[in-house]
Amino acid sequence: MLDTVDLFNDLSSDEKSEVLSASRTVRFQPDQVIYTPDDLCDSLCIVLKGRLRIAKVLPSGREQTINYIEKNQIFGEALAFAGRKCASHVFAEEDSEVLSIPKRALLYAFKNKRFLFSYLKSISEKTLNLSYIIELLSLSTVKKKLASYLLELSLEKGSNSFELPHTKKTLANLFGSTREAVSRNFSELRKDGIIFMPDRNSVEIKSSKQLEKILFD
């Protein structure tokens, strides 16, 4: 069960068995609430099946999606030791199974120094990703957010041509906008010759300078 999660690669079979013996698996239905801001998040969670959604629920009832957690990804690694309540809502996006690993099992696993290093690295990477999401949400228009998103993907992939890892609906949630607005801005970038899309899931940036101009104007 832990063999498919990179974080646990440094643990021996016996160490993995010890961690699993202290853990539990929970099943969730689509849109079922896993955590709310009133809940204490004191476990590391792994998505064994399905997909989860982290979101802020505004007073109006509208959701602001912060991130998605896919199969074999983890969440809660920092909160497990913070002694604080969950900062956001966590929902099941579809039928999902989550492995909950309690703090005591993690403390046992930390005796393996390589695992401890991997755990701290994971927290650092999540912090950097959250900083980018906050920066993205601070931008004033959907076009600026889309320009930033495409430039960031280009840097990450080391190429001006890449596959889009998110659907337009997911991007709309991340941008705090609508699918229609995201599609319209993609169309405008294509029309202006700034990007080329051979299909709906692929992008080739034709002018990074124009994207930067949109971002900083």
Coordinates of C-alpha atoms in Angstrom, one line a residue:
M1 CA 0.0 0.0 0.0
L2 CA 2.9 2.4 0.7
D3 CA 5.0 1.1 -2.1
T4 CA 3.3 3.4 -4.6
V5 CA 4.1 6.5 -2.6
D6 CA 7.5 8.0 -3.2
L7 CA 7.8 9.5 0.3
F8 CA 8.0 6.0 1.8
N9 CA 10.6 4.6 -0.5
D10 CA 13.3 4.7 2.1
L11 CA 11.4 2.6 4.7
S12 CA 12.1 -1.1 4.9
S13 CA 9.3 -3.6 4.5
D14 CA 9.2 -4.1 8.3
E15 CA 9.0 -0.3 8.9
K16 CA 6.2 0.0 6.4
S17 CA 4.3 -2.8 8.0
E18 CA 4.7 -1.1 11.4
V19 CA 3.3 2.1 10.0
L20 CA 0.4 0.4 8.3
S21 CA -0.6 -1.5 11.5
A22 CA -1.2 1.8 13.3
S23 CA -3.1 3.4 10.3
R24 CA -6.6 3.1 9.1
T25 CA -8.4 3.4 5.7
V26 CA -11.5 5.5 5.3
R27 CA -13.8 5.6 2.3
F28 CA -15.6 8.8 1.1
Q29 CA -18.4 9.5 -1.4
P30 CA -18.3 12.4 -3.9
D31 CA -18.5 15.8 -2.3
Q32 CA -18.3 14.3 1.2
V33 CA -16.5 16.5 3.7
I34 CA -13.2 15.0 5.0
Y35 CA -12.0 18.0 7.0
T36 CA -13.5 21.4 7.9
P37 CA -11.7 24.4 9.5
D38 CA -13.2 23.2 12.8
D39 CA -11.4 19.8 12.7
L40 CA -8.0 19.0 14.2
C41 CA -5.8 17.6 11.5
D42 CA -3.4 15.4 13.4
S43 CA -2.6 12.7 10.8
L44 CA -0.8 12.3 7.5
C45 CA -3.2 11.3 4.8
I46 CA -2.6 9.4 1.5
V47 CA -5.1 9.2 -1.3
L48 CA -5.3 5.5 -2.2
K49 CA -8.2 5.9 -4.6
G50 CA -10.0 8.9 -6.2
R51 CA -9.3 12.6 -5.9
L52 CA -9.7 15.2 -3.2
R53 CA -10.3 18.9 -3.3
I54 CA -9.0 21.5 -0.9
A55 CA -11.1 24.7 -0.9
K56 CA -12.0 27.8 1.1
V57 CA -15.8 28.1 1.6
L58 CA -16.8 31.8 1.5
P59 CA -19.6 33.2 3.7
S60 CA -21.8 33.3 0.5
G61 CA -21.3 29.5 0.2
R62 CA -19.1 29.9 -2.9
E63 CA -16.0 27.7 -3.0
Q64 CA -12.5 28.9 -3.8
T65 CA -10.5 25.8 -4.8
I66 CA -6.9 25.9 -3.6
N67 CA -5.6 22.6 -4.8
Y68 CA -6.4 19.0 -5.8
I69 CA -4.9 15.9 -4.3
E70 CA -4.6 13.0 -6.7
K71 CA -4.2 9.2 -6.2
N72 CA -0.9 8.4 -4.3
Q73 CA -0.4 12.0 -3.2
I74 CA -0.3 13.1 0.4
F75 CA -1.6 15.9 2.5
G76 CA -1.4 17.0 6.2
E77 CA 2.3 16.4 6.7
A78 CA 2.8 19.8 8.4
L79 CA -0.5 20.0 10.2
A80 CA 0.0 16.5 11.7
F81 CA 2.6 18.1 14.1
A82 CA 1.2 21.6 14.3
G83 CA -1.5 20.9 16.8
R84 CA -3.8 23.2 14.9
K85 CA -7.1 22.9 13.1
C86 CA -7.3 22.4 9.4
A87 CA -7.0 25.7 7.5
S88 CA -9.5 24.8 4.7
H89 CA -12.2 22.4 3.8
V90 CA -11.2 19.1 2.2
F91 CA -13.8 17.3 0.1
A92 CA -13.8 14.0 -1.9
E93 CA -14.1 15.0 -5.5
E94 CA -15.2 11.4 -6.4
D95 CA -15.4 8.0 -4.7
S96 CA -12.2 8.0 -2.7
E97 CA -10.2 6.0 -0.2
V98 CA -7.8 7.7 2.2
L99 CA -5.1 6.1 4.4
S100 CA -4.8 8.1 7.7
I101 CA -1.4 7.7 9.4
P102 CA -1.3 8.9 13.0
K103 CA 1.5 11.0 14.5
R104 CA 2.8 8.1 16.6
A105 CA 3.4 6.0 13.5
L106 CA 5.3 8.9 11.9
L107 CA 7.4 9.4 14.9
Y108 CA 8.4 5.7 14.7
A109 CA 9.2 6.1 11.0
F110 CA 11.4 9.2 11.7
K111 CA 14.0 6.9 13.3
N112 CA 14.9 6.2 9.7
K113 CA 16.9 9.4 8.9
R114 CA 16.4 9.1 5.1
F115 CA 12.6 9.0 5.6
L116 CA 12.8 12.1 7.9
F117 CA 14.8 14.0 5.2
S118 CA 12.2 13.0 2.6
Y119 CA 9.4 14.1 4.9
L120 CA 10.9 17.5 5.5
K121 CA 11.6 17.9 1.8
S122 CA 7.9 17.2 1.0
I123 CA 6.9 20.0 3.5
S124 CA 9.3 22.4 1.8
E125 CA 7.9 21.7 -1.7
K126 CA 4.3 22.1 -0.5
T127 CA 5.2 25.4 1.1
L128 CA 6.7 26.7 -2.2
N129 CA 3.7 25.5 -4.1
L130 CA 1.3 27.2 -1.7
S131 CA 3.3 30.5 -2.1
Y132 CA 2.8 30.2 -5.9
I133 CA -1.0 29.7 -5.5
I134 CA -1.2 32.7 -3.2
E135 CA 0.7 34.8 -5.8
L136 CA -1.6 33.5 -8.6
L137 CA -4.7 34.4 -6.7
S138 CA -3.4 37.9 -6.0
L139 CA -3.3 38.7 -9.7
S140 CA -6.1 41.0 -10.8
T141 CA -7.5 39.4 -14.0
V142 CA -8.0 35.9 -15.4
K143 CA -5.7 36.8 -18.3
K144 CA -2.8 37.7 -15.9
K145 CA -3.4 34.4 -14.0
L146 CA -3.4 32.4 -17.2
A147 CA -0.2 34.1 -18.4
S148 CA 1.5 33.4 -15.1
Y149 CA 0.3 29.8 -15.2
L150 CA 1.6 29.2 -18.7
L151 CA 4.9 30.8 -18.0
E152 CA 5.3 28.7 -14.8
L153 CA 4.5 25.5 -16.7
S154 CA 7.1 26.4 -19.4
L155 CA 9.8 26.9 -16.7
E156 CA 8.8 23.6 -15.0
K157 CA 8.8 21.6 -18.2
G158 CA 11.9 23.3 -19.6
S159 CA 10.1 23.8 -22.9
N160 CA 7.7 26.1 -24.7
S161 CA 5.6 23.1 -25.7
F162 CA 3.8 21.0 -23.0
E163 CA 0.6 19.2 -22.0
L164 CA -1.8 21.0 -19.8
P165 CA -2.1 19.1 -16.5
H166 CA -5.4 20.7 -15.6
T167 CA -8.8 20.9 -17.3
K168 CA -10.4 24.3 -17.9
K169 CA -12.9 23.6 -15.2
T170 CA -10.0 22.9 -12.7
L171 CA -8.2 26.1 -13.9
A172 CA -11.4 28.1 -13.3
N173 CA -11.6 26.8 -9.8
L174 CA -7.9 27.6 -9.2
F175 CA -8.3 31.1 -10.7
G176 CA -11.5 31.9 -8.8
S177 CA -13.3 32.3 -12.1
T178 CA -15.6 30.5 -14.5
R179 CA -14.8 27.9 -17.2
E180 CA -16.2 30.2 -19.8
A181 CA -13.8 33.0 -18.8
V182 CA -10.8 30.7 -18.9
S183 CA -11.8 29.4 -22.3
R184 CA -12.3 32.9 -23.6
N185 CA -8.8 34.0 -22.5
F186 CA -7.3 30.9 -24.1
S187 CA -9.0 31.9 -27.3
E188 CA -7.8 35.4 -27.1
L189 CA -4.2 34.3 -26.6
R190 CA -4.5 32.0 -29.6
K191 CA -6.1 34.7 -31.7
D192 CA -3.3 37.1 -30.8
G193 CA -0.7 34.5 -31.9
I194 CA 0.8 34.3 -28.4
I195 CA 0.1 30.6 -28.0
F196 CA -0.7 27.8 -30.4
M197 CA -2.9 24.8 -29.3
P198 CA -2.7 21.8 -31.6
D199 CA -5.4 20.2 -29.5
R200 CA -7.3 21.2 -26.3
N201 CA -4.8 19.6 -24.0
S202 CA -1.5 20.9 -25.5
V203 CA 0.0 24.4 -25.6
E204 CA 3.0 25.9 -27.5
I205 CA 4.0 29.3 -26.3
K206 CA 4.9 31.4 -29.4
S207 CA 5.8 34.6 -27.5
S208 CA 6.9 34.4 -23.9
K209 CA 7.6 38.2 -24.0
Q210 CA 3.9 38.9 -24.8
L211 CA 2.9 36.7 -21.9
E212 CA 5.2 38.6 -19.6
K213 CA 3.8 41.8 -20.9
I214 CA 0.3 40.7 -20.0
L215 CA 1.5 39.6 -16.6
F216 CA 3.3 42.9 -15.7
D217 CA 1.1 45.5 -17.4

